[in-house]
Short mmCIF file of C-alpha atoms in Angstrom, two decimals:
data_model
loop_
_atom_site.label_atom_id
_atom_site.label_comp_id
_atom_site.label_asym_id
_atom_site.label_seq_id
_atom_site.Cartn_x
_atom_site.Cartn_y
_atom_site.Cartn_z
CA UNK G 23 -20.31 -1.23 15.11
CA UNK G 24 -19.31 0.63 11.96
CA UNK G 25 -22.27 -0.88 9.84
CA UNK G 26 -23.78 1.73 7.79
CA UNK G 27 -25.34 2.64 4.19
CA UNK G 28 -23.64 1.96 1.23
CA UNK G 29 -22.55 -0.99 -1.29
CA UNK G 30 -23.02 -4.77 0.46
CA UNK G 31 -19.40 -6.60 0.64
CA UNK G 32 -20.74 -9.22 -1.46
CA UNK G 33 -18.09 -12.37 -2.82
CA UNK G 34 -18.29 -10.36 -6.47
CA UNK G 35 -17.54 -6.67 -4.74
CA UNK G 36 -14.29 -8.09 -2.39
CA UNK G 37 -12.92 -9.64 -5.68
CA UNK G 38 -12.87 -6.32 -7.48
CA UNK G 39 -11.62 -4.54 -4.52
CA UNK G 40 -9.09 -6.74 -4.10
CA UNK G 41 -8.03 -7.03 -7.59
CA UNK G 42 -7.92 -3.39 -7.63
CA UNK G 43 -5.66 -2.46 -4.37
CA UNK G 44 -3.58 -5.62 -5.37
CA UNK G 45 -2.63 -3.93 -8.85
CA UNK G 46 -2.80 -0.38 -7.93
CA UNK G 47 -0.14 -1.29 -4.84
CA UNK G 48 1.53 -4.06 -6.82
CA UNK G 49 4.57 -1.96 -7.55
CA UNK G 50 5.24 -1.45 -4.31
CA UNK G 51 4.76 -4.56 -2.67
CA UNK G 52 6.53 -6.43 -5.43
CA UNK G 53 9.33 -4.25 -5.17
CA UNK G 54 11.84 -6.49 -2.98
CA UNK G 55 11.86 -8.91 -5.88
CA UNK G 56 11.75 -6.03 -8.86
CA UNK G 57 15.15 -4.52 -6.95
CA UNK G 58 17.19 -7.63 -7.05
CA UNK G 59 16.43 -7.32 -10.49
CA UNK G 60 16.81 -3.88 -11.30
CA UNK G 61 20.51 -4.48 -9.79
CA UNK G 62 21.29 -8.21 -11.54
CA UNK G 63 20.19 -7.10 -15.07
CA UNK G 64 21.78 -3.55 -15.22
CA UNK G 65 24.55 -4.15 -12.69
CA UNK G 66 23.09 -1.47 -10.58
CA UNK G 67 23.93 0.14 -7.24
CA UNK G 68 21.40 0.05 -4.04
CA UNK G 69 20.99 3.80 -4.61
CA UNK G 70 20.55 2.85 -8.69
CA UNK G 71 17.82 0.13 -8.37
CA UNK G 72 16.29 2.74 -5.52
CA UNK G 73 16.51 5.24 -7.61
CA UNK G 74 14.38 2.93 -10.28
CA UNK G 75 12.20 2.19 -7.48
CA UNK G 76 11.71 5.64 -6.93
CA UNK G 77 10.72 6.54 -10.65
CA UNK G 78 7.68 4.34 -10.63
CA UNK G 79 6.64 4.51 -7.03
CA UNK G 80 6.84 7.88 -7.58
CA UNK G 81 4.57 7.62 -10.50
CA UNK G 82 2.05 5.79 -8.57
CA UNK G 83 2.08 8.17 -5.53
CA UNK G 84 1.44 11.78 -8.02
CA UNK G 85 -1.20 10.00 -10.43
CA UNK G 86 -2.99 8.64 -7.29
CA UNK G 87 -2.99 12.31 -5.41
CA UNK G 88 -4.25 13.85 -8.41
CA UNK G 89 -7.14 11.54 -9.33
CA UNK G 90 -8.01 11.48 -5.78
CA UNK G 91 -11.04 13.74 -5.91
CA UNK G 92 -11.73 12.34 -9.22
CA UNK G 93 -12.05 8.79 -7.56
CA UNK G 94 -14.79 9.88 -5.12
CA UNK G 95 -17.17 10.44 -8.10
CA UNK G 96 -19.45 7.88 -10.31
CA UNK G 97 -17.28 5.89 -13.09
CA UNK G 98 -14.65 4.23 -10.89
CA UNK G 99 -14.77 1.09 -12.93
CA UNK G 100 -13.83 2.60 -16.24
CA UNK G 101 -10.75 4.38 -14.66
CA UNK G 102 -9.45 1.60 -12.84
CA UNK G 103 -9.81 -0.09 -16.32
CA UNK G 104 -7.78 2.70 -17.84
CA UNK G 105 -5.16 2.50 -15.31
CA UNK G 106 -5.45 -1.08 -15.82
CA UNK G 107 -4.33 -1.03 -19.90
CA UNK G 108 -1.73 1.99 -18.99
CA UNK G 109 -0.30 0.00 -16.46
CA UNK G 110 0.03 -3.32 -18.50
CA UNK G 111 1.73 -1.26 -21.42
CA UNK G 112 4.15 -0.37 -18.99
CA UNK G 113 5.10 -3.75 -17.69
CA UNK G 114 5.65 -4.81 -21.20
CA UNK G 115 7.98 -1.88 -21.74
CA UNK G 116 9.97 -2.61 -18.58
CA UNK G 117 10.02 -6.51 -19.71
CA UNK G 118 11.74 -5.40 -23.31
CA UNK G 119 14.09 -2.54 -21.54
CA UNK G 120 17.29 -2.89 -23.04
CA UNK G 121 19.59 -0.45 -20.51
CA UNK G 122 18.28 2.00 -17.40
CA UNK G 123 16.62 4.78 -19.66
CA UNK G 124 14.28 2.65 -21.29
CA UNK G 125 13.58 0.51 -17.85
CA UNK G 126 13.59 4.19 -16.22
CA UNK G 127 10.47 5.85 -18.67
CA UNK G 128 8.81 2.32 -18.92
CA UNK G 129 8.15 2.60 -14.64
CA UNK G 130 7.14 5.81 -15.47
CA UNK G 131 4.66 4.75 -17.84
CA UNK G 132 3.49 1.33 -15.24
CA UNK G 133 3.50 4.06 -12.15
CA UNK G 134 1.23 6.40 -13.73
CA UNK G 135 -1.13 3.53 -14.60
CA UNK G 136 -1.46 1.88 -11.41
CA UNK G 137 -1.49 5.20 -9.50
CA UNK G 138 -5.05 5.13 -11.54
CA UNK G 139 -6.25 1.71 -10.16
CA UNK G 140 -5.13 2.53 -6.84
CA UNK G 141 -6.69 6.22 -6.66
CA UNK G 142 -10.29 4.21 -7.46
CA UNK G 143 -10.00 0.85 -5.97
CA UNK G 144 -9.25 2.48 -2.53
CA UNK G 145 -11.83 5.31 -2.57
CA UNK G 146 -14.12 2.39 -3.16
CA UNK G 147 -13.65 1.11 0.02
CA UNK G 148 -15.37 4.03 1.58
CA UNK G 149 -18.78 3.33 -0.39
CA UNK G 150 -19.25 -0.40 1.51
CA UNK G 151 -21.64 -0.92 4.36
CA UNK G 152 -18.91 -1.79 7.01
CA UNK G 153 -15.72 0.07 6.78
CA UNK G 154 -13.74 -1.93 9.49
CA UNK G 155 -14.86 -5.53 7.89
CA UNK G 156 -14.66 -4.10 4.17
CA UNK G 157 -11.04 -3.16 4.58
CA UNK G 158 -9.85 -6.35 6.30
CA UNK G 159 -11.12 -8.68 3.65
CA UNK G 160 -9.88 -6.76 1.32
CA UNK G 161 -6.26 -6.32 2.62
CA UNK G 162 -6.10 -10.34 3.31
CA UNK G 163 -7.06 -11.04 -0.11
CA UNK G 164 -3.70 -8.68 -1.22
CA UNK G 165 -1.66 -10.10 1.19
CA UNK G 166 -2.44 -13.39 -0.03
CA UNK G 167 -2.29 -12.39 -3.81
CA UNK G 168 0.95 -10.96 -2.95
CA UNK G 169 2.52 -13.59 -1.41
CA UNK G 170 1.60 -15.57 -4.73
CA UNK G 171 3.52 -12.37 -7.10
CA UNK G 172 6.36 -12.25 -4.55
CA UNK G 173 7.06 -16.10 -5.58
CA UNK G 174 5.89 -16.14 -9.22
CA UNK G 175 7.85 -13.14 -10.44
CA UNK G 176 11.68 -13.94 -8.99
CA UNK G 177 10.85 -17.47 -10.43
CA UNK G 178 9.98 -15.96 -13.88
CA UNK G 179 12.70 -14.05 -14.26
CA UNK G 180 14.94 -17.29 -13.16
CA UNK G 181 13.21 -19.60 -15.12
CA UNK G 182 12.94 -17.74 -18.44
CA UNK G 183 15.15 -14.81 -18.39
CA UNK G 184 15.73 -11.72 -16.35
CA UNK G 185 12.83 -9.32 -16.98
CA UNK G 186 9.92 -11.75 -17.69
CA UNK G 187 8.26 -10.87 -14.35
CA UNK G 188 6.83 -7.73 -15.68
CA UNK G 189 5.41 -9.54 -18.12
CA UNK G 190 4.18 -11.64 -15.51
CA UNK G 191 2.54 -8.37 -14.17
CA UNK G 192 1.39 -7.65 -17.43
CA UNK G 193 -0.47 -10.39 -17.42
CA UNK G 194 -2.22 -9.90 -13.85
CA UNK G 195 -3.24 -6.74 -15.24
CA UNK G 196 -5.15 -8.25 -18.23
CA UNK G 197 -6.80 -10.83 -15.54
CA UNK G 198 -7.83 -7.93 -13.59
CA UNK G 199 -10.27 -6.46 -16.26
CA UNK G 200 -12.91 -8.73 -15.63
CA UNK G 201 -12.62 -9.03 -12.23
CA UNK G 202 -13.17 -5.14 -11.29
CA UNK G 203 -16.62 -4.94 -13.19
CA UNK G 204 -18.27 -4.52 -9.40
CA UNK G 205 -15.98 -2.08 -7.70
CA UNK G 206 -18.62 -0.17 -5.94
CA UNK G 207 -18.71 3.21 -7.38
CA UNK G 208 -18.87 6.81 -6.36
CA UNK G 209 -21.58 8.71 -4.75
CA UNK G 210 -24.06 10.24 -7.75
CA UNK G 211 -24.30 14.09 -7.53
CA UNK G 212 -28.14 14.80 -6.41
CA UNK G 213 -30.02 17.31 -9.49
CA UNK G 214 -30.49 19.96 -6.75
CA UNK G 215 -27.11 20.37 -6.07
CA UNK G 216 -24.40 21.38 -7.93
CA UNK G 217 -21.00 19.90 -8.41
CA UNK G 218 -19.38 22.47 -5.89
CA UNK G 219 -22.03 21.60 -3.19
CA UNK G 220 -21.04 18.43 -3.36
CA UNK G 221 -17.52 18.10 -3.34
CA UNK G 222 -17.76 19.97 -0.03
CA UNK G 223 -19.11 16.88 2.22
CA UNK G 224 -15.82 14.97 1.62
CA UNK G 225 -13.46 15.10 4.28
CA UNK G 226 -10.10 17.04 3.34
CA UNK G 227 -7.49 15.65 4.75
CA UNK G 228 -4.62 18.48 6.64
CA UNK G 229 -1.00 18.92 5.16
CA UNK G 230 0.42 17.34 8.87
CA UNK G 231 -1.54 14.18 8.23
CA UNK G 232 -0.72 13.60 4.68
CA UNK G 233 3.01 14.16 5.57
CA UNK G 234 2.36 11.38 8.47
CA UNK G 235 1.22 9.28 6.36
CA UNK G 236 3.73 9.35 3.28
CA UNK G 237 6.94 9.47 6.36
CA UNK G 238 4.70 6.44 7.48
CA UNK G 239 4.92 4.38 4.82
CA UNK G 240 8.79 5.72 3.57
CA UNK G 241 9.96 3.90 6.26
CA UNK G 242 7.94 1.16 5.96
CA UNK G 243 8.54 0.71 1.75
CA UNK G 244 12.27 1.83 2.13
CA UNK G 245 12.72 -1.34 4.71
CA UNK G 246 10.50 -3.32 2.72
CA UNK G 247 12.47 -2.89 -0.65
CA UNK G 248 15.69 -3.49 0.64
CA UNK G 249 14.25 -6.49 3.06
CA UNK G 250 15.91 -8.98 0.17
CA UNK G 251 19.22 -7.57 0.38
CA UNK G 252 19.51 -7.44 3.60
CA UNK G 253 18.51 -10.73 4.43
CA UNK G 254 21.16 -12.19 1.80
CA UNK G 255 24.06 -9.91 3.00
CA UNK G 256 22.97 -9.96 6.75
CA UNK G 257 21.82 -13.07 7.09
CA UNK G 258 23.53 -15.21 4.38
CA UNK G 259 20.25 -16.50 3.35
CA UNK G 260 19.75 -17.56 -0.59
CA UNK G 261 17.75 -15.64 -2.93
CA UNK G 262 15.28 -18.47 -2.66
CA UNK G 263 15.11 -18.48 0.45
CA UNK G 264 14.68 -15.12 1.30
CA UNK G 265 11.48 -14.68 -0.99
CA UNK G 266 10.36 -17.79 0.95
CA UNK G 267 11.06 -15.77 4.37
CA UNK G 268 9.08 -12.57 2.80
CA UNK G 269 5.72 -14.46 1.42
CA UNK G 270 5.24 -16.21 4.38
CA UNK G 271 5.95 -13.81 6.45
CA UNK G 272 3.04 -11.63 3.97
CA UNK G 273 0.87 -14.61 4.66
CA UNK G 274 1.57 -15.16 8.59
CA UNK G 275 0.77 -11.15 8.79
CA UNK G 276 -3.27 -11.90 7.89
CA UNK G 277 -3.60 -12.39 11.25
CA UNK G 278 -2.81 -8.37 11.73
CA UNK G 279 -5.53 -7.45 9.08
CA UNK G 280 -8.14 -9.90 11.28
CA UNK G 281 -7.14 -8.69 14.48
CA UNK G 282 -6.48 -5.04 13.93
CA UNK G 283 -10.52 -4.45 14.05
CA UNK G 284 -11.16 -6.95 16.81
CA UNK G 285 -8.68 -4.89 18.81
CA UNK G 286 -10.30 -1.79 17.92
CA UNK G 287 -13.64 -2.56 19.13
CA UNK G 288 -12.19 -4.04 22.50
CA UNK G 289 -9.90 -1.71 23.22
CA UNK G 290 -10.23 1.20 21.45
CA UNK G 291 -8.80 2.49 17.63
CA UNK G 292 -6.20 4.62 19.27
CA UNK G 293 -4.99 2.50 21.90
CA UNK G 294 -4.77 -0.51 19.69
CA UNK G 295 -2.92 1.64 16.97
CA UNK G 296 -0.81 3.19 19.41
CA UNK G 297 0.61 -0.65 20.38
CA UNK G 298 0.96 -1.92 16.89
CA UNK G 299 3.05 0.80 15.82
CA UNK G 300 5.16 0.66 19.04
CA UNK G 301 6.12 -3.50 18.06
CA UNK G 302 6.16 -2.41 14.25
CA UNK G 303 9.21 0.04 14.62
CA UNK G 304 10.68 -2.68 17.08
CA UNK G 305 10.06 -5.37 14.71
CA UNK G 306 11.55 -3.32 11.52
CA UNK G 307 14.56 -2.03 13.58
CA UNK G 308 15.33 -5.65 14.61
CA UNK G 309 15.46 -6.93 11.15
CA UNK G 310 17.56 -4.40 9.67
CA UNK G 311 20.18 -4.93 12.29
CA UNK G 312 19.95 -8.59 12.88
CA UNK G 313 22.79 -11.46 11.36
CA UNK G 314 20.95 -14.15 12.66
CA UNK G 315 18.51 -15.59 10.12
CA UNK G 316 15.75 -16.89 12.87
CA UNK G 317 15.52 -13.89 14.25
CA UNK G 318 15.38 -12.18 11.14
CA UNK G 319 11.87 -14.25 9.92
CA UNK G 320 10.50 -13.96 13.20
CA UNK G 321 11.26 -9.91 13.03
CA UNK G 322 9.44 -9.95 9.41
CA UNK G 323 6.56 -11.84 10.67
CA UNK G 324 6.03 -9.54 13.66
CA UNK G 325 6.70 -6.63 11.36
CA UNK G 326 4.26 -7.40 8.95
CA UNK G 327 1.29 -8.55 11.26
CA UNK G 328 1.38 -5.32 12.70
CA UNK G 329 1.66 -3.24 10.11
CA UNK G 330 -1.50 -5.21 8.27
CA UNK G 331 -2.86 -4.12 11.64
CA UNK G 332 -2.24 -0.55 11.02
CA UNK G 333 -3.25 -0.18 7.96
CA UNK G 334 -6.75 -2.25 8.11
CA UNK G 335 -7.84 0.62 10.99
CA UNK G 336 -6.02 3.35 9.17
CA UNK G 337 -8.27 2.70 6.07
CA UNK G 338 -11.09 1.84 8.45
CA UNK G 339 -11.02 5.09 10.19
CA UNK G 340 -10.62 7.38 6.75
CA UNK G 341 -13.67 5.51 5.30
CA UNK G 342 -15.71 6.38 8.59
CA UNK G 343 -14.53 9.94 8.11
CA UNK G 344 -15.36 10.23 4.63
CA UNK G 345 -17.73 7.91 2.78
CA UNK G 346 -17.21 9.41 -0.70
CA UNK G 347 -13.75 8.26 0.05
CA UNK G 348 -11.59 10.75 -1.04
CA UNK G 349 -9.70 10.74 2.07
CA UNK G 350 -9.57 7.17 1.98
CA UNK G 351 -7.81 8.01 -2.24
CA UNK G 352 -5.53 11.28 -0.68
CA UNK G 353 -3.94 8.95 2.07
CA UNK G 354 -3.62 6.35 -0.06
CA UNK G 355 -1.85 9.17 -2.36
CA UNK G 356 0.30 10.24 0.28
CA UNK G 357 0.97 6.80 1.20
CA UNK G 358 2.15 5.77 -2.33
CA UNK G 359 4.72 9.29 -2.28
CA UNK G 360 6.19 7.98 0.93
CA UNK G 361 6.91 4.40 -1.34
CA UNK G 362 8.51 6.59 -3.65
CA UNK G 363 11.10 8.36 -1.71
CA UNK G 364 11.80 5.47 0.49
CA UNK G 365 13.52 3.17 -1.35
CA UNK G 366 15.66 5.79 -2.49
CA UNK G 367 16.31 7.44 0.69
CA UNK G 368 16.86 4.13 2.23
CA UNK G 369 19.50 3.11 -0.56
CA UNK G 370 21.34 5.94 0.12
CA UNK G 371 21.52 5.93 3.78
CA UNK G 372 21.96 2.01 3.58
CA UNK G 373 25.52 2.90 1.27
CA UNK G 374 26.50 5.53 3.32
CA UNK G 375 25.94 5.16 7.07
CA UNK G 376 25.21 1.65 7.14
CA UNK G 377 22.81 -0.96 8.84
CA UNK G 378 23.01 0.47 12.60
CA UNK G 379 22.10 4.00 11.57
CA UNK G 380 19.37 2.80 9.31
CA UNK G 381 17.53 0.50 12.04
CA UNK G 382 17.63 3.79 14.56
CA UNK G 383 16.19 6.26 11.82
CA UNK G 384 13.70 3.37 10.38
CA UNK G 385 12.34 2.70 14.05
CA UNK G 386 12.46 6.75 15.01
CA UNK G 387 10.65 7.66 12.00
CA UNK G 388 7.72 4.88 12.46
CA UNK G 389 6.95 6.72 16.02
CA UNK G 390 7.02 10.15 14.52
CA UNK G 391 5.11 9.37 11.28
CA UNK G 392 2.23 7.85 13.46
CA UNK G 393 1.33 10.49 15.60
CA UNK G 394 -1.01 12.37 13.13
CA UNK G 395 -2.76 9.00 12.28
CA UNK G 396 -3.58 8.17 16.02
CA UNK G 397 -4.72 11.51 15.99
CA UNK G 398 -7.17 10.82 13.10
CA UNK G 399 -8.58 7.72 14.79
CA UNK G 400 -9.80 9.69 17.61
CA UNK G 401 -11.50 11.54 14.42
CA UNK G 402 -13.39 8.68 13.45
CA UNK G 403 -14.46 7.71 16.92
CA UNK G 404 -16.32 11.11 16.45
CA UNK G 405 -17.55 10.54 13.07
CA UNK G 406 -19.48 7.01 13.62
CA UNK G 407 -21.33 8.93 16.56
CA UNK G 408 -22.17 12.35 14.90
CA UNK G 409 -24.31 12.79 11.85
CA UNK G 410 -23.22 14.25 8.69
CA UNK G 411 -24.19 18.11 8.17
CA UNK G 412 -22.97 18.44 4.31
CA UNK G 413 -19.70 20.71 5.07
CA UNK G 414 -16.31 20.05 4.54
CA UNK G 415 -14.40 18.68 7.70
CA UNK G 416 -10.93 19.02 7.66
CA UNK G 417 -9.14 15.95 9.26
#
């Protein structure tokens, strides 16, 4: 249905893509495990080890926004492979921090760089031949790449010392070089046309949809950073066995990234969308407020299928919008800024209002923050039916 021109999804293309949206997101889905440690090795708060959170999601989110008009021109390879060695600096700084400043500018430094990979690796995915298939693959090869960091790095840091799963990190970010050689790149600019004629066929994306999507995905990183804790002091589960709960609940949740697009083809992108949100703000809101530790893995699992769901046909639909994919980078922007301020935001309402209030604001803000993305599916419906006339839609 959404077949089209553009790069093949060949085995070499979904292993850059997904080595790229892996790294370039890492900090943010690794962040459950990089929290308990912020707090352990500094003796941190919630709202301290958010507020660390915060510094390099924050990173990510700004570098990603900025480069994202950048990233839907040739050369993506080279800056994911800056963002790559920027990035792996970073994690070595964070793995020698000796006290908060140091661990504070060293996520700076790790933000900035990954905000680089992510800015390119996801405006790639709006130069493959099939949108819908290009962004499931590549979303079930992070999930299950994930699942694999969210186990490795809380064992590093108990097996040899608190800190060495940034260098674990570090490490991931030197095997990603390689890997990213065939991240499909940018569209060329055409010799009659100059750089401003151009840039005015990508999609710009409006201020109410950005701000959708970065309240979107505040809720959903501000739940997902403190998942840990809350399992241990809700639930009494180990740490052990609450990173066991989260990766398989990461892995369980592929089935969201495989049927998201089935269900959009049957039933429609907005309609599908419009259900998967509705059981992701139940499914968050549950395990916030839950004590019991069954229902608290089925809540994850439920909460995490669906919002794989989500974002497969959210990334589907920008890349149908706009194949340069700079809508695909600015969402993916706005995204990351929503990471940022969630963990923080949820620390602080976590200390000071407690669990109850922060399931009803988590599960109000998911309904809200998804109402400008439904909208934007309707968008694409429009877009794989109407031909391109070279001007600048705004979304």
């Amino acid at each position: 249905m959404n077949a089209r021109s553009g790069t093949a999804l060949t085995f070499g293309v979904a292993v850059a893509l997904i080595a790229g949206v892996t790294l370039g997101n890492g900090g943010a889905n690794v962040m459950p495990v990089f929290v308990d440690d912020f707090a352990s090795r500094f003796g941190l708060s919630d709202s301290g080890a958010g507020l660390v959170a915060a510094t390099q999601l924050m990173a990510t989110a700004i570098v990603t926004l900025l480069l994202a008009k950048r990233a839907a021109r040739p050369g993506r390879v080279l800056m994911t492979r800056f963002g790559l060695a920027v990035a792996g600096a970073g994690f070595l700084g964070a793995t020698a921090a000796t006290g908060p400043v140091t661990l504070v500018l060293a996520n700076l430094v790790l933000g900035a760089g990954l905000g680089a990979v992510y800015a390119a690796a996801t405006a790639a995915l709006a130069a493959t031949d099939d949108a819908d298939k290009a962004s499931a693959v590549t979303i079930c090869g992070v999930v299950g790449v994930t699942a694999l960091l969210i186990m490795g790095v809380p064992a590093a840091n108990h097996d040899l010392g608190e800190g060495t799963g940034f260098l674990l990190m570090a490490l991931c970010c030197l095997a990603a070089w390689p890997l990213t050689r065939r991240l499909p790149d940018g569209p060329a600019v055409p010799a009659s046309e100059t750089p401003g004629t151009a840039e005015t066929a990508s999609a710009k994306p409006s201020v109410v949809l950005l701000v959708g999507t970065g309240l979107l995905w505040a809720v959903t990183q501000g739940a997902w950073s403190y998942a840990s804790v809350l399992g241990r002091q809700h639930t009494g589960l180990s740490h052990s066995a609450v990173s066991a709960v989260l990766a398989v609940s990461s892995v369980v949740a592929l089935v969201g990234a495989v049927v998201g697009p089935i269900a959009a083809r049957r039933f429609g992108r907005m309609r599908s969308m419009a259900v998967f949100v509705t059981a992701q703000a139940l499914a968050m809101a549950a395990l916030v407020l839950t004590h019991d530790p069954v229902l608290f893995t089925v809540a994850a699992v439920l909460w995490q299928t669906c919002q794989l769901a989500v974002l497969v046909q959210m990334l589907a639909a920008a890349a149908l919008i706009d194949p340069t994919g700079r809508l695909v980078a600015s969402l993916s922007g706005a995204g990351a800024l929503g990471t940022g301020i969630g963990p923080l935001a949820v620390g602080a309402l976590l200390d000071g209002a407690g669990a109850g209030v922060l399931g009803l604001v988590l599960a109000t803000g998911t309904f809200l923050a998804s109402l400008p993305l439904l909208r934007m599916t309707v968008a694409s419906g429009k877009a794989t039916n109407e031909p391109q006339r070279g001007r600048a839609p705004t979304v």
